[in-house]
Coordinates of C-alpha atoms in Angstrom, one line a residue:
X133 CA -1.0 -23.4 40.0
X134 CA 2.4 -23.0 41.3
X135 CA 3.3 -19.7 42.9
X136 CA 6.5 -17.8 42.7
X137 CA 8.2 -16.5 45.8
X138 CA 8.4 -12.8 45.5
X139 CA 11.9 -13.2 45.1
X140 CA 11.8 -15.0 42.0
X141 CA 7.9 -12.9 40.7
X142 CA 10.6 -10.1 41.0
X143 CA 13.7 -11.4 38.9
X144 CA 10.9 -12.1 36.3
X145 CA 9.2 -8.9 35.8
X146 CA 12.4 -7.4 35.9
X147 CA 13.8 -9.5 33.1
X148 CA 10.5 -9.3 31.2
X149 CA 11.6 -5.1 31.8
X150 CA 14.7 -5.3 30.7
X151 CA 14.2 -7.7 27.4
X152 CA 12.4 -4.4 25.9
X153 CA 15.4 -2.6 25.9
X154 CA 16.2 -4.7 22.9
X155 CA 13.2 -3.1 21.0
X156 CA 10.2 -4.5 19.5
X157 CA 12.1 -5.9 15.9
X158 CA 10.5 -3.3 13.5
X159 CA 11.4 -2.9 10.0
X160 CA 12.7 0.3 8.3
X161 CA 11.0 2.9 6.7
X162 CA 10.9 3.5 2.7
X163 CA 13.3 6.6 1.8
X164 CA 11.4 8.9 -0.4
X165 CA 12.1 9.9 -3.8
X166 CA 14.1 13.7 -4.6
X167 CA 11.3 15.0 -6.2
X168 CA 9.4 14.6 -3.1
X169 CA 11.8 16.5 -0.6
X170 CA 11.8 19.0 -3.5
X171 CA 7.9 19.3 -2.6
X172 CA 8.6 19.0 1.0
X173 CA 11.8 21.4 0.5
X174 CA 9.3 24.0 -1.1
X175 CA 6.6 23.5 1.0
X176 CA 8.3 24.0 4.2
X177 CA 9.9 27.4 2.8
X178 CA 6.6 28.6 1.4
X179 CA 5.3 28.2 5.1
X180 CA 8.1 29.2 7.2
X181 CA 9.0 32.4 5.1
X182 CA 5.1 33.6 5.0
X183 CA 4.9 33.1 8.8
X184 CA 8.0 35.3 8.8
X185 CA 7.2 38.2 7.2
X186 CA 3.6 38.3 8.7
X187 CA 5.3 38.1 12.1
X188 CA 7.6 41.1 10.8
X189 CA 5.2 43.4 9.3
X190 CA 1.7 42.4 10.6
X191 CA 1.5 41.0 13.8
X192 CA 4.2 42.6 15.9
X193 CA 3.5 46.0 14.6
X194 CA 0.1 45.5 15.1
X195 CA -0.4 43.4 18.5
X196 CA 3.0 43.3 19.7
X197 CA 2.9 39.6 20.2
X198 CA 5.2 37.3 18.2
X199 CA 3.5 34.8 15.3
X200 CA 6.5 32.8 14.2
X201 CA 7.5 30.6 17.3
X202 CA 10.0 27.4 16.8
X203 CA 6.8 24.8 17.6
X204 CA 6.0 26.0 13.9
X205 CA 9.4 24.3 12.7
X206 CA 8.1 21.1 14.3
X207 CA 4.8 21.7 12.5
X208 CA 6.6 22.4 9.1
X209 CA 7.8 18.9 9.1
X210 CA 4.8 16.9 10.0
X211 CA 2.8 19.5 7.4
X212 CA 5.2 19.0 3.9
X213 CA 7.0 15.5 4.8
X214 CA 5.0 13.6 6.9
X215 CA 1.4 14.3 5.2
X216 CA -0.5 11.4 5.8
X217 CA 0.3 10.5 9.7
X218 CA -3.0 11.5 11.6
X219 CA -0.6 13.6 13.9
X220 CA -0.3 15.9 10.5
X221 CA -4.1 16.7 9.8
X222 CA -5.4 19.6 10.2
X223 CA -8.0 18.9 13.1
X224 CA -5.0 17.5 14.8
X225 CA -3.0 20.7 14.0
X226 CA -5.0 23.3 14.9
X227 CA -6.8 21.9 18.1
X228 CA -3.5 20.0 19.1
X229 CA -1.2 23.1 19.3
X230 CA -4.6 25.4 20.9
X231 CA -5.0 22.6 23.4
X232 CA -1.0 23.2 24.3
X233 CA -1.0 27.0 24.6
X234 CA -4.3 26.9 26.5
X235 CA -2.3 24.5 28.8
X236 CA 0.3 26.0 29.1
X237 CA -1.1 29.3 30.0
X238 CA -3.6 27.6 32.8
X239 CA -0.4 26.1 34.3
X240 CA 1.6 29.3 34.2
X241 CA -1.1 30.9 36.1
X242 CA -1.6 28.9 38.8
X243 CA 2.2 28.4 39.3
X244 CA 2.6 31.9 39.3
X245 CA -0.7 32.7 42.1
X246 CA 1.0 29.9 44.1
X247 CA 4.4 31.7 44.6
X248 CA 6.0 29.2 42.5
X249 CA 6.5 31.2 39.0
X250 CA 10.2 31.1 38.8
X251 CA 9.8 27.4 38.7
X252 CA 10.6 26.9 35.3
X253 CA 11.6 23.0 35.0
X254 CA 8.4 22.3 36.9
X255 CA 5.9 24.2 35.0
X256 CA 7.8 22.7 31.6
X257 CA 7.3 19.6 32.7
X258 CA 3.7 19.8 33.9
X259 CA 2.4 22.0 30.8
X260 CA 4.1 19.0 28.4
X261 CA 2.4 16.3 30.0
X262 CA -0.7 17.9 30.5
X263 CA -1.1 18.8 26.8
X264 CA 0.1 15.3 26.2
X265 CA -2.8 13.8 27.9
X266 CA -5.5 16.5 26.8
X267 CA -4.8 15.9 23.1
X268 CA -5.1 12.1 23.8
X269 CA -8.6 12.3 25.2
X270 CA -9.4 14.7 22.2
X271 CA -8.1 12.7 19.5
X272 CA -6.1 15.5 18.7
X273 CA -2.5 14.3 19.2
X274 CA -0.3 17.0 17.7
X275 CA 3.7 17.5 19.2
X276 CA 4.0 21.1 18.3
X277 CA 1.5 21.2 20.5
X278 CA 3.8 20.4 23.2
X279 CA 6.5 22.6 21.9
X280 CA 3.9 25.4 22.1
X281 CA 3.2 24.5 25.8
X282 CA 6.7 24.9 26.4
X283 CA 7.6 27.9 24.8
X284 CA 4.7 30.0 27.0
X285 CA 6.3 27.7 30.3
X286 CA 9.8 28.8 29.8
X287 CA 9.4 32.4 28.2
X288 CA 9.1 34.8 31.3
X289 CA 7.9 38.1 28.4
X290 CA 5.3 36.0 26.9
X291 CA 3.3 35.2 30.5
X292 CA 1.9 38.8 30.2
X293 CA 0.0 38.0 27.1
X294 CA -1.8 35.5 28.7
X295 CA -5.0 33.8 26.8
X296 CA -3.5 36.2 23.5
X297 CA -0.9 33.9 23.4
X298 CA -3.2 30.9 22.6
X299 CA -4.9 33.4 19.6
X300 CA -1.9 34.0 18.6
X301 CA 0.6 32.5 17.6
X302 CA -0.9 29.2 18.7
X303 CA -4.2 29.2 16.4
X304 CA -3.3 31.7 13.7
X305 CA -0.3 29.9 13.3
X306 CA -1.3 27.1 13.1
X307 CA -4.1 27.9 10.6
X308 CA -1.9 29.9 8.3
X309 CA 0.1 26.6 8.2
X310 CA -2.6 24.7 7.5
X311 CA -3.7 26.8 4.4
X312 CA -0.1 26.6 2.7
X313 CA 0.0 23.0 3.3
X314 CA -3.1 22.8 1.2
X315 CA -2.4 25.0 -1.4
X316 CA 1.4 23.3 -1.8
X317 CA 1.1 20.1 -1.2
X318 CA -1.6 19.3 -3.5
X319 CA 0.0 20.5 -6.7
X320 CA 2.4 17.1 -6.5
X321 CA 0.8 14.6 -8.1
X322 CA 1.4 12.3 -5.2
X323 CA 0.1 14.1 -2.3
X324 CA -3.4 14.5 -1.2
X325 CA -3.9 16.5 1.9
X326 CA -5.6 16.6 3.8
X327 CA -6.4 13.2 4.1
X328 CA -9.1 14.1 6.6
X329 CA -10.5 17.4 8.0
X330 CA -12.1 15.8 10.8
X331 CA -11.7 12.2 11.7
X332 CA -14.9 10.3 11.1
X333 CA -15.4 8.8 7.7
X334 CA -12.9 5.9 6.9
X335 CA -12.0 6.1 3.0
X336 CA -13.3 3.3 0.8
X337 CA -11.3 1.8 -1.8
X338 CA -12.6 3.6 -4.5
X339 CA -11.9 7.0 -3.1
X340 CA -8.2 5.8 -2.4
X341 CA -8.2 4.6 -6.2
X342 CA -9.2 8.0 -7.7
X343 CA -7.2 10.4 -5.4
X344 CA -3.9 7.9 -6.1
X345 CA -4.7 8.4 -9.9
X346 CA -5.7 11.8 -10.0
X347 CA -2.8 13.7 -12.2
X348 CA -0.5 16.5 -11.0
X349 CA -2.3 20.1 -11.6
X350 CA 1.3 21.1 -13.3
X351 CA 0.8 18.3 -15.6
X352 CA -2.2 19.1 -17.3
X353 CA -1.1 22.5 -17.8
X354 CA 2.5 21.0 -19.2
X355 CA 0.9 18.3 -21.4
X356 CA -2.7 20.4 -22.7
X357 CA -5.0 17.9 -21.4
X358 CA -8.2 17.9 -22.8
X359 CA -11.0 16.7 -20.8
X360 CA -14.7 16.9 -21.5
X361 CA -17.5 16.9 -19.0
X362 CA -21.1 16.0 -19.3
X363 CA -23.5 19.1 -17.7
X364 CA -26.6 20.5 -18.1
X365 CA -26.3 23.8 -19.2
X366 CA -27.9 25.7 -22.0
X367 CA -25.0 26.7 -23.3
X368 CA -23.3 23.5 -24.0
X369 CA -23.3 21.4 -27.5
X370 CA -25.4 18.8 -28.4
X371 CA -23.2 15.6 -29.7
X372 CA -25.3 12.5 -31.2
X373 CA -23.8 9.3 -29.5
X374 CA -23.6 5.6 -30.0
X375 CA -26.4 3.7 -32.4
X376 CA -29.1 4.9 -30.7
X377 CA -28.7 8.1 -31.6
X378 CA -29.4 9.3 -27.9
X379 CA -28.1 13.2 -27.3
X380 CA -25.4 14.2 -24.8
X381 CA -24.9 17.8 -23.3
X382 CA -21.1 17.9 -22.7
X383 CA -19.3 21.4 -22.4
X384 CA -16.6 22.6 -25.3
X385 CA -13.3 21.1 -24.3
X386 CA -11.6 23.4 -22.3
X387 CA -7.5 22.4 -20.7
X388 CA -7.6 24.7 -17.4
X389 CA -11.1 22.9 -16.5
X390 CA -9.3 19.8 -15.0
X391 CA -6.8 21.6 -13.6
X392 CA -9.1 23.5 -11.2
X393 CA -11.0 19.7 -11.0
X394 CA -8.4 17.7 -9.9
X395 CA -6.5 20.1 -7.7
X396 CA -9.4 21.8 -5.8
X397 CA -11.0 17.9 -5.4
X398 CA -8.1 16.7 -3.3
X399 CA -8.7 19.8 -0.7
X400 CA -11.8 17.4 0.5
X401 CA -9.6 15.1 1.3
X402 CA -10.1 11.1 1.3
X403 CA -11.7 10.8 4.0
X404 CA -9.9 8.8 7.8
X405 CA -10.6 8.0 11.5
X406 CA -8.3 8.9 14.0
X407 CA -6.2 6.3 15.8
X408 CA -8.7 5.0 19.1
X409 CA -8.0 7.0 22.1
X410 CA -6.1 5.2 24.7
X411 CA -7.0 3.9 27.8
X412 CA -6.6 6.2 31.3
X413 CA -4.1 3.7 32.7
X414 CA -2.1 4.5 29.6
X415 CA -2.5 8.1 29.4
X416 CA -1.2 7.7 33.0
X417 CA 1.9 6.3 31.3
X418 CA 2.3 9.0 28.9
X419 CA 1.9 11.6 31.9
X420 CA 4.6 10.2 33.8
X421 CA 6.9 9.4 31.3
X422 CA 6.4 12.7 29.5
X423 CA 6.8 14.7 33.3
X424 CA 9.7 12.7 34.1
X425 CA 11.7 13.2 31.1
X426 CA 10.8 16.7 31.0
X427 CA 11.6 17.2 34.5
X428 CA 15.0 15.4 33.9
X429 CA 15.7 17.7 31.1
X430 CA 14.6 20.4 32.7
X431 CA 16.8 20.1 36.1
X432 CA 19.9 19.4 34.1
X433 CA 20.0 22.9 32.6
X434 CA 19.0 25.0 35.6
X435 CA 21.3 23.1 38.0
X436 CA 24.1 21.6 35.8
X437 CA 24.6 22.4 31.9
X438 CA 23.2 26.0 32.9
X439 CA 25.6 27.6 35.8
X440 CA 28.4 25.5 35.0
X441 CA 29.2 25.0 31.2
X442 CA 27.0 27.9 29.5
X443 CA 24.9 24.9 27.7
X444 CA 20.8 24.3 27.1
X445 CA 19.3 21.6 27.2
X446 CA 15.6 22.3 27.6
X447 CA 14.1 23.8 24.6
X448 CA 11.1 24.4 22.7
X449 CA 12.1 20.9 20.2
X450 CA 11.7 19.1 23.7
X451 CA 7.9 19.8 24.1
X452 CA 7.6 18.2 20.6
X453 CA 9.8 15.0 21.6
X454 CA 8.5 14.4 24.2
X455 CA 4.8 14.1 22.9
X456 CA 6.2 12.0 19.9
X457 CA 8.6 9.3 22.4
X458 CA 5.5 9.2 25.2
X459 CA 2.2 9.5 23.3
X460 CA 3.1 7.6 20.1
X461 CA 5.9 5.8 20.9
X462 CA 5.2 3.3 17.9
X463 CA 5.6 5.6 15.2
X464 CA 8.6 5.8 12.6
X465 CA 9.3 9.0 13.7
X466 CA 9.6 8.5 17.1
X467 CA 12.4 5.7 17.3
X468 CA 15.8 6.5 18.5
X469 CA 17.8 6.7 15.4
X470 CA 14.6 8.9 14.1
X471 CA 15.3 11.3 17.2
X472 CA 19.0 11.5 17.8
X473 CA 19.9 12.0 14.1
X474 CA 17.0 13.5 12.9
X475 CA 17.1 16.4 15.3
X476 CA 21.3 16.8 15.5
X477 CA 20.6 17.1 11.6
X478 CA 18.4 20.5 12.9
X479 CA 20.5 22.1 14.7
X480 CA 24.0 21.1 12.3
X481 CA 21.6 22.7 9.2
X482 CA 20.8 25.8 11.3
X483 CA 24.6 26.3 12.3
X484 CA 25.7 25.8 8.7
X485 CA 22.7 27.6 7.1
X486 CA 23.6 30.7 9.5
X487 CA 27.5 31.0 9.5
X488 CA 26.8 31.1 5.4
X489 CA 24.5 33.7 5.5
X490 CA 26.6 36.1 8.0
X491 CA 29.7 35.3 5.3
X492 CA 27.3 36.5 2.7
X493 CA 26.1 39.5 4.5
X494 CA 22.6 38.1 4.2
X495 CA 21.8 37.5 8.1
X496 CA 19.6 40.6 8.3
X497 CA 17.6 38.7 6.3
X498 CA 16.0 36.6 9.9
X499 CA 13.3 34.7 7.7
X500 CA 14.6 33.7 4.9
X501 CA 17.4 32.6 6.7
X502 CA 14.3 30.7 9.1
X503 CA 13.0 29.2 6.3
X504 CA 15.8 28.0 4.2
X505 CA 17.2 26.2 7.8
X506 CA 13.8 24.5 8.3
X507 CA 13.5 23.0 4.6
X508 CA 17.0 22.3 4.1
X509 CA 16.4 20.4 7.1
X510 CA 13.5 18.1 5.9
X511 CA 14.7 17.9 2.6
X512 CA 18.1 15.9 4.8
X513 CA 16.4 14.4 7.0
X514 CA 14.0 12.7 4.3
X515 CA 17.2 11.3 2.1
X516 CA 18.9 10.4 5.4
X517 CA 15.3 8.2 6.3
X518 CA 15.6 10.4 9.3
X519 CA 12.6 12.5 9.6
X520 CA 12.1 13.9 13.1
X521 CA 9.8 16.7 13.5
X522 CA 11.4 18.3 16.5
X523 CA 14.3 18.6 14.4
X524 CA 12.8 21.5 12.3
X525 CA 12.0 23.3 15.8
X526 CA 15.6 23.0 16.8
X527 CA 16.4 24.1 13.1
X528 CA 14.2 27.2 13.4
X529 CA 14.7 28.1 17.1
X530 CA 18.2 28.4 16.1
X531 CA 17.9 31.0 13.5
X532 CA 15.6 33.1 15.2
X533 CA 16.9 33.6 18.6
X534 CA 20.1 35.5 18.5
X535 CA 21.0 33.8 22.3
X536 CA 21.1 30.7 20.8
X537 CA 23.7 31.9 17.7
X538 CA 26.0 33.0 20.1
X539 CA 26.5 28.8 21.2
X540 CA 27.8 28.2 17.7
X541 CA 29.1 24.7 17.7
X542 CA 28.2 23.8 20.7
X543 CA 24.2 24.8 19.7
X544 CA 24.9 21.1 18.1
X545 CA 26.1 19.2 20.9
X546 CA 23.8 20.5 23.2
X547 CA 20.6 21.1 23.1
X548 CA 20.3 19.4 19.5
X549 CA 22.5 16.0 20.3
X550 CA 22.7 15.8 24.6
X551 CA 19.1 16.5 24.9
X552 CA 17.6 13.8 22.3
X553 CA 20.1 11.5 24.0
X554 CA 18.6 12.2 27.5
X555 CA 14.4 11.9 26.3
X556 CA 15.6 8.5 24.4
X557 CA 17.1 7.4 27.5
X558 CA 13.6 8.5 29.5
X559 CA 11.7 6.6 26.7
X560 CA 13.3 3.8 26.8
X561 CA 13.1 3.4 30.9
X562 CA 9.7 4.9 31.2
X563 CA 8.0 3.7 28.2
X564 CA 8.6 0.2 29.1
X565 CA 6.7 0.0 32.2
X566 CA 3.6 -0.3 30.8
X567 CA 2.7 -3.8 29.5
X568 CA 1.1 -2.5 26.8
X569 CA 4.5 -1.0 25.4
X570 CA 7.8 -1.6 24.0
X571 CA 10.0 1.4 23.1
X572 CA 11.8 1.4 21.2
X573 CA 10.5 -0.1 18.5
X574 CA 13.8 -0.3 16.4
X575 CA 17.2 0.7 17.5
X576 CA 18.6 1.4 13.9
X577 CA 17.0 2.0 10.6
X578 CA 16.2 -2.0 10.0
X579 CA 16.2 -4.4 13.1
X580 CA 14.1 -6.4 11.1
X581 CA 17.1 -8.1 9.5
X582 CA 18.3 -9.0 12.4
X583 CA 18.7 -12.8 13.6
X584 CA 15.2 -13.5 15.9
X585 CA 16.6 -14.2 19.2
X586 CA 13.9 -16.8 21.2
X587 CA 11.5 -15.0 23.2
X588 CA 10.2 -17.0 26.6
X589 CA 7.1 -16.6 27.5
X590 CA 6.1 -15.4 31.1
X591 CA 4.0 -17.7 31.7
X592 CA 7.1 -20.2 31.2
X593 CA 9.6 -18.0 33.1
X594 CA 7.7 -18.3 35.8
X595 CA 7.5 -22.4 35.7
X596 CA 11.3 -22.6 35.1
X597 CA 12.0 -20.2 37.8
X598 CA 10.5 -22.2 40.3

């Protein structure tokens, strides 16, 4: 077989590079209906605002540490809007985000024995990617997870808690969250979660079937629904049936029996199996893409945005992102528009949400404030088809840290808009050196519709370019 000169082997793998830039073609996402951002919308609040006052009155009084961190506004999202990605269960939740503190703190401590402590950017970076690439080998791929990493990398006060910091708020947190999202989400008559508790069984047809026509719990109560049950209980009636005159036990019709049926059924979920874990080489990828970006990100604010124009740029959201663009780089909610919108909708929300409150004289009021920003954000970024976890962080981080109020605008701009602009920009360049990838998938909502250009063939580039 012909050869190419390296010359010419290296004007084709760049070009086959390059022609990813253009994105992989993928279609756009159904917008969902109002009625389910009003779930999501009350969902989110229930969560966010319980976290709140048990971080007020429980668990600071009590242990001094803090429970309600912005990796739970991440969480919020993926919990009451995006239910059914495997990122979203609650295996993934609570051993994703444990796996990120517990990284986080191992890296903090050996930095910190080292001499190297202060080293902010660098432990950032390396607790992100590190979490990024335990939760792939555990089939627990969670992005607060990385957002919780973060948070204990970058947050000098919290290093003193040490291994308390991944009891709590890592996995108390993240269990409390967990339990609201069951209790919530499974009063809608179109959500089941969890799907799956732990990843093993796939779901057969027919368990698909009944949980998609299983009715809402608030409907039987609205319409009386009367169901009646066959048991064996000495209690029961006797009721002749058919011709042959055969006896049935069946219990005296009773409305609130369903109810409990049907809504404490779908907390079994339907049963799933977790996406395959990927391959070293690309775990690799998703190391060094993850530490690169973060690293980028991180020595733009301590050297630039930082000292000389009072900006951040490396925040909790960005541990989230980054776990999203690197280690599931496929998914809807990963893609560009997905990222820059979705999380510049976070941090607009969380400036609007807050400036009302302080008109109002309401700002005392930290978590109600926290949770109205978090589900006012899903609740936009679900009619705007731009649902972005890290978005909520930004939303939340934002009304809890009184720092970041006093960036006002700007809190928009950067970190919300100018950091998801720079982690696209590190997907896009590091994604696309594996061969196994193409980031983004879309640029806008729809590329599908756009006119196929001809794609050549390697094997062919290399034949012409002789």
């Amino acid at each position: 077989r012909p050869q190419l000169s390296p010359s010419r082997a290296m004007l084709a793998a760049l070009g086959a590079y390059f022609g990813k830039f253009a994105g992989g073609g993928a279609g756009a996402t159904p917008k969902p209906p109002l009625a389910h951002s009003a779930w999501s919308f009350l969902g989110a609040f229930t969560g966010i605002f319980v976290l709140g006052q048990l971080h007020a009155h429980v668990v600071v009084p009590g242990i001094h540490t803090p429970l309600l961190v912005a990796a739970f506004g991440a969480m919020a999202v993926l919990l009451f809007s995006a239910i059914k990605a495997p990122v979203a269960q609650p295996y993934n939740t609570i051993c994703g985000n444990i796996v990120g503190a517990l990284v986080g703190v191992y890296v903090v401590s050996i930095m910190e024995a080292i001499g190297y402590g202060d080293c902010f950017w660098f432990s950032g970076a390396l607790s992100v990617s590190l979490t990024i690439v335990a939760q792939e080998h555990l089939d627990a791929v969670h992005p607060p997870g990385g957002a919780t990493a973060l948070i204990f990398a970058l947050t000098k006060p919290l290093h003193k808690e040490h291994f308390l910091f991944v009891l709590c708020p890592a996995a108390t947190g993240a269990i409390i969250m967990v339990a609201i999202a069951v209790i919530v989400n499974n009063l809608a008559a179109e959500r089941t979660y969890p799907q799956w508790w732990w990843p093993k069984a796939t779901p057969s047809p027919a368990d698909v079937a009944t949980q998609a026509a299983m009715p809402s719990p608030m409907s039987i109560v609205m319409e009386g629904e009367c169901m009646q049950r066959e048991v064996s209980r000495s209690t029961v009636e006797t009721v002749e049936t058919g011709d042959t005159g055969e006896t049935t036990e069946q219990e005296p019709c009773d409305a609130l029996n369903p109810v409990y049926e049907c809504y404490l059924d779908k907390f079994a979920g339907v049963g799933g199996q977790a996406p395959p874990k990927p391959s070293l080489s690309e775990s690799f990828f998703s190391f060094m893409g993850s530490f690169t970006g973060m690293a980028v990100l991180g020595l733009v604010d301590t050297y630039v945005l930082g000292p000389q124009y009072d900006m951040k740029v490396e925040v909790a959201a960005f541990g989230a992102m980054s776990v999203l663009i690197f280690s599931t780089s496929k998914a809807p909610l990963a893609q560009p528009t997905n990222a820059i919108l979705g999380n510049t909708i976070g941090g607009a929300v969380a400036v609007i949400v807050v400036a009302c409150m302080q008109y109002l004289g309401l700002l005392e009021h930290t978590y109600t404030c926290a949770a109205l920003s978090v589900a006012l954000t899903i609740a936009v970024q679900e009619q705007t088809n731009t649902v972005h976890p890290p978005g909520g962080a930004t939303a939340l981080l934002y009304t809890i840290t009184p720092p970041m109020q006093a960036l006002h605008q700007k809190f928009i701009f950067a970190p919300a808009f100018l950091g998801t602009v720079i982690m696209v920009g590190m997907g896009v360049v590091m994604n696309n050196l594996s061969p196994a990838r193409t980031y983004p998938q879309r640029w806008l909502f729809d590329d599908s519709k756009k006119e196929a250009e001809p794609q050549v063939d390697p094997r062919r580039l290399r034949i012409l370019s002789l």
